[in-house]
XYZ file of C-alpha atoms in Angstrom:
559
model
C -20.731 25.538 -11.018
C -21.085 21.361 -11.076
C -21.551 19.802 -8.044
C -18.974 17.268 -6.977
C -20.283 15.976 -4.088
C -21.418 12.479 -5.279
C -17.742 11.849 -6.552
C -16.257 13.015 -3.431
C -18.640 10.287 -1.192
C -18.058 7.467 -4.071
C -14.251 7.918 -3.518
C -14.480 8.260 -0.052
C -16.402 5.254 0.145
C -14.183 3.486 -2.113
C -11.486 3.491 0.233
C -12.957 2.396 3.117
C -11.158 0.206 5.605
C -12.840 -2.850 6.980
C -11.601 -5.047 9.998
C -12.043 -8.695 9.874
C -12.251 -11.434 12.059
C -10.496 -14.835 12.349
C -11.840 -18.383 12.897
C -9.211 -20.110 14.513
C -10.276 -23.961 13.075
C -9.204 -25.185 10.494
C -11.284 -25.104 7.011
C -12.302 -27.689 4.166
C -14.275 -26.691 1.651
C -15.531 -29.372 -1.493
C -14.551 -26.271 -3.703
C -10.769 -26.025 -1.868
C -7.875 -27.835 -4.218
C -6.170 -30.965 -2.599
C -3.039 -29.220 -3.048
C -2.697 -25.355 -1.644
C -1.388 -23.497 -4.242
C 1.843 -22.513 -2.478
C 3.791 -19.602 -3.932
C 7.322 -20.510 -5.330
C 9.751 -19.482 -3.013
C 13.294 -18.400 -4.367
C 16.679 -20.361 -3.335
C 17.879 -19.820 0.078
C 15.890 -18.914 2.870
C 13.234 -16.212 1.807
C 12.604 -15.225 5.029
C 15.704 -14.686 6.635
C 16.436 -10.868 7.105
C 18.456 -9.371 9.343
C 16.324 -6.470 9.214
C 13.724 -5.543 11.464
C 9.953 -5.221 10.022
C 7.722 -5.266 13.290
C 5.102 -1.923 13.304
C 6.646 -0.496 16.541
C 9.930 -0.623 14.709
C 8.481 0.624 11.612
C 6.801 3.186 13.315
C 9.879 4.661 15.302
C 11.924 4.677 11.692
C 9.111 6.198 9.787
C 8.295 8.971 12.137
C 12.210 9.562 12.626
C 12.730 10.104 8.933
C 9.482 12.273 8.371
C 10.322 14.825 11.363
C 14.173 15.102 10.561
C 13.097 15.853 7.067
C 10.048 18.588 8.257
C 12.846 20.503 10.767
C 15.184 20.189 7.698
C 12.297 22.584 6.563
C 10.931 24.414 9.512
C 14.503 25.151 11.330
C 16.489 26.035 8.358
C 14.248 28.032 5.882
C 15.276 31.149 4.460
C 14.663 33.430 7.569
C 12.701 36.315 5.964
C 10.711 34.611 3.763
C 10.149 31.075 5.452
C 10.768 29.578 2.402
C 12.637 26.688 1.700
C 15.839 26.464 0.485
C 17.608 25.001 -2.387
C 19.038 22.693 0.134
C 21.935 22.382 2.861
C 25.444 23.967 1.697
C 23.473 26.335 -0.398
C 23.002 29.919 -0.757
C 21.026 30.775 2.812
C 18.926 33.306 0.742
C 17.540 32.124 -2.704
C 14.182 29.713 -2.028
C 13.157 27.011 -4.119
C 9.399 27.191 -5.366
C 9.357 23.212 -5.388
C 10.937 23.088 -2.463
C 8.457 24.983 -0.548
C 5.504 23.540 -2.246
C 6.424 20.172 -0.831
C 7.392 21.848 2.611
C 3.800 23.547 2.388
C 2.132 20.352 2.082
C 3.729 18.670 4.875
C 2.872 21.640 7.173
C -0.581 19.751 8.111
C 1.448 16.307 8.560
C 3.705 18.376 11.329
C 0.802 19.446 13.520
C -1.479 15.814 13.312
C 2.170 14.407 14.647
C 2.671 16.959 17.259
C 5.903 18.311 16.206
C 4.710 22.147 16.041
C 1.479 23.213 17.167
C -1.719 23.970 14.668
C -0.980 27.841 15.759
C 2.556 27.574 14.518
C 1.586 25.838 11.879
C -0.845 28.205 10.322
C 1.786 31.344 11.290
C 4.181 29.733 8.293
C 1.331 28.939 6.261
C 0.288 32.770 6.695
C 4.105 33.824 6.332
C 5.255 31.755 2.998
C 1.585 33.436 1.469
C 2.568 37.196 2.705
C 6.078 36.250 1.117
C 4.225 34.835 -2.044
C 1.967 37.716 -2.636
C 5.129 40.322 -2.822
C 7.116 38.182 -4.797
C 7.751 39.209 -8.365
C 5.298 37.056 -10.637
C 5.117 36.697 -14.418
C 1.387 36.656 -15.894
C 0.931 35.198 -12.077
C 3.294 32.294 -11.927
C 6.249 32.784 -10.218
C 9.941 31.929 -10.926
C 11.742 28.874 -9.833
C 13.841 30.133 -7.736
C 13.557 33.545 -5.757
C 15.006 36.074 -3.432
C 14.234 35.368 -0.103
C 14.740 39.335 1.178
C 12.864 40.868 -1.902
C 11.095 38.255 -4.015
C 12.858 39.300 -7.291
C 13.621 36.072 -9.149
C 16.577 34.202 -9.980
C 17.956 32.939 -13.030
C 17.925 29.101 -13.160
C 19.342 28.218 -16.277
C 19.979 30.089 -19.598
C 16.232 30.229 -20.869
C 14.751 31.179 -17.187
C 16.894 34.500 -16.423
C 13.743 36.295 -14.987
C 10.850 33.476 -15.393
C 7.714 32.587 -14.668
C 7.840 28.478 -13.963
C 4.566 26.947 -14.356
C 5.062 23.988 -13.370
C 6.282 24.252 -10.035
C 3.888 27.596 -9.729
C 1.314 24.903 -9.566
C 2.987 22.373 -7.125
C 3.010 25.565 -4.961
C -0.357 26.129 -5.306
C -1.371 22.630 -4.794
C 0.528 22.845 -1.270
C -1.094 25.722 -0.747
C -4.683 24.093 -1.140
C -3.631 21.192 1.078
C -2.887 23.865 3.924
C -6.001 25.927 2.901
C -8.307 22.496 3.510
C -6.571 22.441 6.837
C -6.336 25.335 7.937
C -10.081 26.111 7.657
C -10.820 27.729 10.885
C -12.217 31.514 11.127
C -9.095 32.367 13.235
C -7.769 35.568 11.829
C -4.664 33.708 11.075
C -6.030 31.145 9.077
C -8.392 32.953 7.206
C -5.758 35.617 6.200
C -3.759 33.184 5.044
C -6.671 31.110 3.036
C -7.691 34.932 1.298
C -4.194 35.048 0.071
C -4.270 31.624 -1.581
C -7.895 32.566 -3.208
C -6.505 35.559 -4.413
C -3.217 33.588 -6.035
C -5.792 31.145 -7.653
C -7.336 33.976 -9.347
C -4.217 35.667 -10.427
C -2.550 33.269 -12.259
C -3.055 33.200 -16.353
C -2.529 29.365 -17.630
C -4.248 30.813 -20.665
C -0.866 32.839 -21.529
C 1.005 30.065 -21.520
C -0.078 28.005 -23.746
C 1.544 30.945 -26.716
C -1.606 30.448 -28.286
C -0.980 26.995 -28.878
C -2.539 23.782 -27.927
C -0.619 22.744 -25.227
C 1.569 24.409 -22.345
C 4.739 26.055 -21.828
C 6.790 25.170 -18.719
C 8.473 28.651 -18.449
C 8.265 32.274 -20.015
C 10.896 34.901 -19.721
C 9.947 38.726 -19.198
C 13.018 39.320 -21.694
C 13.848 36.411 -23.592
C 9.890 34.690 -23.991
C 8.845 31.593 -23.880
C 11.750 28.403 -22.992
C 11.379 25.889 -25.605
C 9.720 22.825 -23.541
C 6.355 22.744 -23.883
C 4.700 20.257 -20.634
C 3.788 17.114 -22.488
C 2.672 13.519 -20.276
C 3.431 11.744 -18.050
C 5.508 13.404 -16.109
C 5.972 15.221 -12.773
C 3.864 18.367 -14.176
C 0.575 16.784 -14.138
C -1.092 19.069 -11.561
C -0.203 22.291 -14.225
C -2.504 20.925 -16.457
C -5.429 19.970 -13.603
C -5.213 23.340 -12.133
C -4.794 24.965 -15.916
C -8.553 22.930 -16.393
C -9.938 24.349 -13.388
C -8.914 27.619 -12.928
C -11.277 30.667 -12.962
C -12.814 30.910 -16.816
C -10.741 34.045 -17.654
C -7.442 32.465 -17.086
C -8.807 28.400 -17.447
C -7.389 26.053 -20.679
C -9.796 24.118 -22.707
C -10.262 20.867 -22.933
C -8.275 20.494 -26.346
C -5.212 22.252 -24.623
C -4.952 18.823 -22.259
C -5.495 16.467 -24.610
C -3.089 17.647 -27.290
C -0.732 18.892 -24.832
C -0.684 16.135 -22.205
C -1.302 13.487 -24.231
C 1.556 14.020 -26.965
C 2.496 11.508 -29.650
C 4.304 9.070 -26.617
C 1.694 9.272 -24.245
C -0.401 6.197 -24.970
C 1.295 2.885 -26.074
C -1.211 -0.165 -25.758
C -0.049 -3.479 -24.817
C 3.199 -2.384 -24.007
C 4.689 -4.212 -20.819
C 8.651 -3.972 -19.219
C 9.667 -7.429 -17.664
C 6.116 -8.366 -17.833
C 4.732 -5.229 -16.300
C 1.864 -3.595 -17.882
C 3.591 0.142 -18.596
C 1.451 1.593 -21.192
C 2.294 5.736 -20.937
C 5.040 7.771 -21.501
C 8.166 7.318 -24.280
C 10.585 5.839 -21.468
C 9.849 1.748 -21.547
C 11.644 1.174 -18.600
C 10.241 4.551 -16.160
C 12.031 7.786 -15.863
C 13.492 8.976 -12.420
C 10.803 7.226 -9.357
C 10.001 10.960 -8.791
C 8.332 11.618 -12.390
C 5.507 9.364 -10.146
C 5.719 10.105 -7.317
C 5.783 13.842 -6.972
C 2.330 14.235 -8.833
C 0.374 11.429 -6.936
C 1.830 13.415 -3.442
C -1.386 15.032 -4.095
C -3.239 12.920 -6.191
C -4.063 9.399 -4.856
C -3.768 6.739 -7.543
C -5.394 4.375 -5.363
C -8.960 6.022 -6.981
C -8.395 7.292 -10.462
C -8.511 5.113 -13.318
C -8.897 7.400 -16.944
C -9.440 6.275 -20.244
C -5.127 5.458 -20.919
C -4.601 4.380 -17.371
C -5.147 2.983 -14.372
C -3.130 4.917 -12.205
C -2.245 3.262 -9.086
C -1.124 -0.129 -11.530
C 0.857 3.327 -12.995
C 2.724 4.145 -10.401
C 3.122 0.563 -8.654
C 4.370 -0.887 -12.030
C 6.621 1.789 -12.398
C 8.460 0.944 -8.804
C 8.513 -2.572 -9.805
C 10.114 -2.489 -12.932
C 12.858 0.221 -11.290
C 13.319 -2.668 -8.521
C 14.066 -5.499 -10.981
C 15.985 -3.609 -13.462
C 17.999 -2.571 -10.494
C 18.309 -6.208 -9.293
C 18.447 -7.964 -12.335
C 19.482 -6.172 -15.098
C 21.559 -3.578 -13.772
C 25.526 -3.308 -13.830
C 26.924 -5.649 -11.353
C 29.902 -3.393 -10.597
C 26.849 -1.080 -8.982
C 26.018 -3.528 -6.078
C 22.244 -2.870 -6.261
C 20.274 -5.795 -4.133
C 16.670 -5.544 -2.347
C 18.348 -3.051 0.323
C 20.089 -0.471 -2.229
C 18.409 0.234 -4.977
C 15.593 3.894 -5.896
C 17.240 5.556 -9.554
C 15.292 8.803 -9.187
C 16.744 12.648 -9.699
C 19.881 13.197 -6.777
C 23.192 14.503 -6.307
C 25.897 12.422 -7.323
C 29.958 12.174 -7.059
C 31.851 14.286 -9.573
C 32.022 14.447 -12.071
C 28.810 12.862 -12.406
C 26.885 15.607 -10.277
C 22.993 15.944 -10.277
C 20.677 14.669 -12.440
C 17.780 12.430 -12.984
C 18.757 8.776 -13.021
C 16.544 6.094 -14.309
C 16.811 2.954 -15.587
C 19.054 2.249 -19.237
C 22.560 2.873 -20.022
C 23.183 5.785 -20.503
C 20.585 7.021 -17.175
C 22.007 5.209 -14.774
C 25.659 5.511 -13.218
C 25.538 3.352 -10.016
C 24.014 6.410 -8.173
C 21.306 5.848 -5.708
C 18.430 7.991 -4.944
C 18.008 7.282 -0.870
C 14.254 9.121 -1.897
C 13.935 7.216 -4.499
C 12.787 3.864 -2.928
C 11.218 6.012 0.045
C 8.994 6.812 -2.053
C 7.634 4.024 -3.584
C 6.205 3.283 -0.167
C 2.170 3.720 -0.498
C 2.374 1.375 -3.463
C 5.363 -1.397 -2.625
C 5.555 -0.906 1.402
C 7.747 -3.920 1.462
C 9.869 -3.275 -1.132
C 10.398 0.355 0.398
C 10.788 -0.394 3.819
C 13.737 -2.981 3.025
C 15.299 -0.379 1.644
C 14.420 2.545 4.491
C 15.369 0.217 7.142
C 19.076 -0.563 5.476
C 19.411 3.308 5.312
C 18.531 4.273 8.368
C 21.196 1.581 10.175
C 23.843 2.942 7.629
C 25.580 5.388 10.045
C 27.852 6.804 7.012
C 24.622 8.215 5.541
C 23.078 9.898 8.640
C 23.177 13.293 9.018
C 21.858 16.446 10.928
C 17.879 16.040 9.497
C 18.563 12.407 9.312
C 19.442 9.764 5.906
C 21.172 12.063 3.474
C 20.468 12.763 -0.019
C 22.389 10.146 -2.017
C 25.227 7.001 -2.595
C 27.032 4.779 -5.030
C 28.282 2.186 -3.435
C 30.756 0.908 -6.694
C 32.836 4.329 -5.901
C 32.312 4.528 -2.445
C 30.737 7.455 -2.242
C 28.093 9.106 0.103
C 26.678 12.656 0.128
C 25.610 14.475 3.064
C 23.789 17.154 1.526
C 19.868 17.496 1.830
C 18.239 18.911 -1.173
C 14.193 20.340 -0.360
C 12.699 19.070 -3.486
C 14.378 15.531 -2.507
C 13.408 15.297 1.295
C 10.394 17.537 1.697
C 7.435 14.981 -0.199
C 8.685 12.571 1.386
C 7.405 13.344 4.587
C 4.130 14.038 2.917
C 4.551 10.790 0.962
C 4.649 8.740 4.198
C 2.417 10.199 5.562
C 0.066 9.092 3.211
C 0.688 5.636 3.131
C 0.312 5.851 7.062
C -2.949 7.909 7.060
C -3.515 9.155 3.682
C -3.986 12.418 5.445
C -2.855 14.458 2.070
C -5.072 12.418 -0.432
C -7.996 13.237 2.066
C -7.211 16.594 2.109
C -7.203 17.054 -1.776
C -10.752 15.638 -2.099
C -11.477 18.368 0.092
C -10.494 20.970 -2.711
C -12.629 22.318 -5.285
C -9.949 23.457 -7.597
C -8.156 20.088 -7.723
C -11.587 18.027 -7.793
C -12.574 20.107 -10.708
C -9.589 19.638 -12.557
C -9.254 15.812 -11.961
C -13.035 15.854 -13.029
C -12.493 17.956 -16.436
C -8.844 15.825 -17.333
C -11.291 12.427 -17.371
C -10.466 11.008 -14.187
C -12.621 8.539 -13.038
C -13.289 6.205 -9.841
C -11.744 2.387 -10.620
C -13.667 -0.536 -10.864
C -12.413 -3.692 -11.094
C -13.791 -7.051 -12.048
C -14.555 -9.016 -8.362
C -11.757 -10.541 -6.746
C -8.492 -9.124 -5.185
C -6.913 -5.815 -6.811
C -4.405 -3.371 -6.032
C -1.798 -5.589 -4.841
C 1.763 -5.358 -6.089
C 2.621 -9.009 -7.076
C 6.263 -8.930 -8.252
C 6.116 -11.327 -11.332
C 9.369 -13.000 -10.645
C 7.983 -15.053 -7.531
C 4.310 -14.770 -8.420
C 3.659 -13.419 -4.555
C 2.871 -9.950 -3.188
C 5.136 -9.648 -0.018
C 3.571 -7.636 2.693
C 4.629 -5.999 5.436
C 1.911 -4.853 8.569
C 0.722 -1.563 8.955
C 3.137 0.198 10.773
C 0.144 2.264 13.072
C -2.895 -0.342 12.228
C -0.668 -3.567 12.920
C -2.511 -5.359 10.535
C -1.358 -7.474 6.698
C -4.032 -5.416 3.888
C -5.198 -7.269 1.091
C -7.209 -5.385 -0.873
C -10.259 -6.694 -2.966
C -13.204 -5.702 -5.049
C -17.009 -6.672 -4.306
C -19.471 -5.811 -6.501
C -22.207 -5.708 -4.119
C -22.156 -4.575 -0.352
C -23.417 -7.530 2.049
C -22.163 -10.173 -0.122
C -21.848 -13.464 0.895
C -17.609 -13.580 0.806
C -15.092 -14.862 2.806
C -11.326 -16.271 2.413
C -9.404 -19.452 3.321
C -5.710 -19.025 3.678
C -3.696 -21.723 2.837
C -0.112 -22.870 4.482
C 1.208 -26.485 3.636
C -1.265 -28.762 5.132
C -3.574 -25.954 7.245
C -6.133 -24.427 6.050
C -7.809 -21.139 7.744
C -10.981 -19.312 6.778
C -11.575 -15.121 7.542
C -14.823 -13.682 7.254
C -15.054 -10.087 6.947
C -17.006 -8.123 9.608
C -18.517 -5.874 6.844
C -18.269 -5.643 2.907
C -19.115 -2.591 0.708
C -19.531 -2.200 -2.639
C -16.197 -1.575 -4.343
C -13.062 -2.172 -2.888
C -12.529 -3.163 0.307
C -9.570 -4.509 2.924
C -9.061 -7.969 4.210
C -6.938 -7.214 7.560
C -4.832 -9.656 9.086
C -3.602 -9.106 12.285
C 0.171 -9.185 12.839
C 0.719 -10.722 15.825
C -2.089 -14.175 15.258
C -0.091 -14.984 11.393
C 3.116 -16.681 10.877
C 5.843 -14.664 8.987
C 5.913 -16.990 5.671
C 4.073 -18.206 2.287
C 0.469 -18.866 2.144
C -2.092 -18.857 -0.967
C -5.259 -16.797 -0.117
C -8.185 -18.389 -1.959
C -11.318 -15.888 -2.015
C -14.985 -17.133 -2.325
C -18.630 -16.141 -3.263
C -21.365 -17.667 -2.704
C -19.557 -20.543 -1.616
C -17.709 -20.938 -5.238
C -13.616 -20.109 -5.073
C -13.357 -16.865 -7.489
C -9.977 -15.584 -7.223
C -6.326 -16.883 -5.974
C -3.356 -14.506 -4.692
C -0.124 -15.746 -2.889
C 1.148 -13.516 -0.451
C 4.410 -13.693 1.811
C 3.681 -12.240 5.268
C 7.147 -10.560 6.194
């Protein structure tokens, strides 16, 4: 077995968090320009919102909407199982297998908050496993939706009458690792509970379903076979292929089994950007539904991996930013998107629309919003999110009993208040990690999903030196920031090549000129904190230097 211990401390050490401190004079340097570089600010007055944006406020809205989402979970889940279900004005007995993966994940996120304690916590861990291990399986996955009382499974559309689902077979089991990393006591509780999930990862065959071919089948029927969609990238079923990679050798893929089946004849399109984007994978130029994204990287955090197609947090930022502007700019004016409505993801919608998965383009979108869809951009456009979480959450018309409801269109008036658990659940998860990162960090912890990340070609980022990993929208040439909600500090990230290097930043603001050293720099990236409460709320250019010699530029709009 390979050790993965040096790539666990390189990617833990990537993402280290440095403080900084502030020199209150002012700063001239022979290498500063005469004239600060001062972003172009849009007509009217950029920084008038009537929204809210301090970190106590953030803070109070952010925990609001992750624990009305988690007792959407915990208080009504099918009562024999502990499942989740479909959602709210749905049968009270069939569970979703999505659904509960995502409410499995956030299990962890409930106790660190204090909203059940870690003995409750690892009592529906143990009870959605005992209900798991009687459920009816196919070659070990299980179906897509299931019996709550017996386990049987449940047709879900014509092809999956009685069906294993792989796909969402292995969004359960990557919940299931989250809670097994946390739950890692020797109480008799948790250890039952972690012997159940070892005994699942053993069970299930991802060799069947690949039908002997090079790639994988989403579903297979006990009567009717294998469903004719085989799981080709990128999409939402990314971890089916990393846990197909790592699995025990009996039931594992090879190698060739990714690359032919992940990496289909759309996967890779070099050079390719949308409105100036760099959006290289997948056959959709404009994104499909935000969740295609932002399910997969629940897990996964695309803050590290980089592979030989992609780097994958510029993935999953660029694919937010080019659902913003199409959505502002491009979009149907009869839909009344703006900064504050706006997220085309998969949601209910008014009849006869109904549900699907909305996404930018013609004939994908209908003026339906997603109120998950923005949500979950939030680890890789806060801002942008948070503009959008903060409208909702003032909206009293789309406020229900667990909080914002699951969907709108605001060109016919409409507003649903249904909850659906594969909508609401990751985002409480999703949150979370942008707050604490406490799911990422729990991942790294796993064997199964290291090794798989490991055997698919992931790889650590590197970056040439200067700042990275900061969404700058390409319409003002700015990244707008928000602070940390729980740190109360602006992040700027930025690469060093060296630890101890000689680097500090002026930041520039008409005439004024202010220089930040950091306290400590380490190889790789690092994070240049501003305090909230010592920076005026407004444009500045941020000049970085080495060695005394100006190396990179980024404007930035403290909000």
């Amino acid at each position: 077995m390979m050790n993965h211990q040096p790539i666990l401390c390189l990617l833990l050490t990537a993402v280290t968090v440095l403080s900084s401190c502030l020199d209150g004079q002012d700063f001239h340097s022979p290498e500063q320009p005469e004239t600060p570089s001062v972003p172009t600010v849009p007509e009217g007055n950029y920084f008038a919102d009537s929204l809210e944006y301090t970190p106590e406020k953030q803070r109070q809205t952010l925990t609001d909407i992750q624990r009305g989402y988690f007792r959407f979970f915990y208080e009504n889940c099918q009562a024999d199982s502990k499942m989740a279900l479909i959602g709210t004005e749905r049968s009270t007995n069939t569970v979703a297998l999505a659904g509960s993966a995502y409410a499995a994940t956030a299990i962890p996120v409930a106790v660190e908050r204090g909203w059940i304690t870690r003995k409750e916590g690892a009592q529906r861990f143990l009870d959605m496993c005992t209900f798991l291990n009687k459920a009816e399986r196919y070659h070990g996955a299980w179906s897509h939706w299931m019996d709550g009382k017996t386990g049987t499974g449940l047709p879900f559309n014509q092809k999956q009458q009685s069906a294993g689902d792989l796909v969402e077979t292995s969004f359960m089991m990557m919940g299931l690792f989250i809670c097994s990393e946390y739950f890692n006591s020797e109480d008799a509780t948790e250890t039952e509970a972690r012997a159940f999930v070892s005994k699942f990862h053993n069970e299930i065959d991802w060799n069947f379903y690949t039908n002997g071919e090079k790639t994988l089948y989403w579903a297979w029927d006990k009567d009717l076979g294998f469903a004719p969609l085989k799981i080709t990238g990128p999409c939402e079923a990314l971890p089916a292929y990393l846990l197909a990679l790592s699995a025990p050798e009996e039931y594992a893929v090879t190698e060739d089994v990714y690359t032919n089946g992940w990496r289909g004849n759309k996967f890779f399109n070099a050079g390719r950007t949308t409105y100036g984007y760099t959006f290289e994978l997948g056959g959709e130029e404009k994104g499909g539904p935000l969740f295609t994204t932002q399910h997969p990287f629940l897990w996964i955090n695309p803050f590290l991996y980089q592979d030989n197609y992609a780097d994958y947090w510029e993935f999953c930022t660029n694919h937010a930013l080019i659902n913003r502007h199409y959505s502002l700019n491009d979009a149907p004016k009869e839909y009344l998107y703006d900064e504050y409505n706006w997220g085309l993801s998969a949601c209910y919608g008014p009849k006869p629309l109904g549900y699907k998965g909305r996404a930018p383009g013609e004939s994908r979108d209908d003026g339906t919003i997603c109120t998950t869809g923005a949500m979950g951009t939030i680890p890789v456009t806060p801002f942008y999110a948070l503009q959008v979480i903060r409208s909702l959450y003032e909206t009293p018309h789309l406020q229900g009993t667990y909080g914002i409801a699951d969907a709108y269109n605001r060109s016919l008036a409409w507003a649903d208040s249904r909850y659906l658990s594969i909508s609401v659940m990751p985002v409480v998860s999703v949150i979370e990690n942008y707050r604490s990162g406490l799911i990422w960090k729990l991942a790294l912890q796993s064997e199964p999903i290291r090794q798989g990340l490991e055997a698919a070609g992931f790889k650590a980022v590197t970056y040439p030196e200067g700042f990275c990993q900061n969404p700058v929208n390409l319409q003002t040439g700015a990244v707008d920031l928000t602070a940390h909600p729980d740190t109360e500090d602006y992040n700027i990230r930025y690469w060093s090549d060296a630890a101890s290097a000689d680097i500090y930043f002026t930041i520039n603001c008409e005439e004024k000129v202010r220089k930040v050293t950091p306290d400590e720099i380490k190889q790789g990236i690092n994070v240049l904190q501003l305090p909230y409460d010592r920076w005026s709320k407004c444009a500045y250019s941020l000049d970085m230097y080495k060695d005394n010699k100006r190396i990179d530029t980024l404007n930035i709009n403290l909000r």
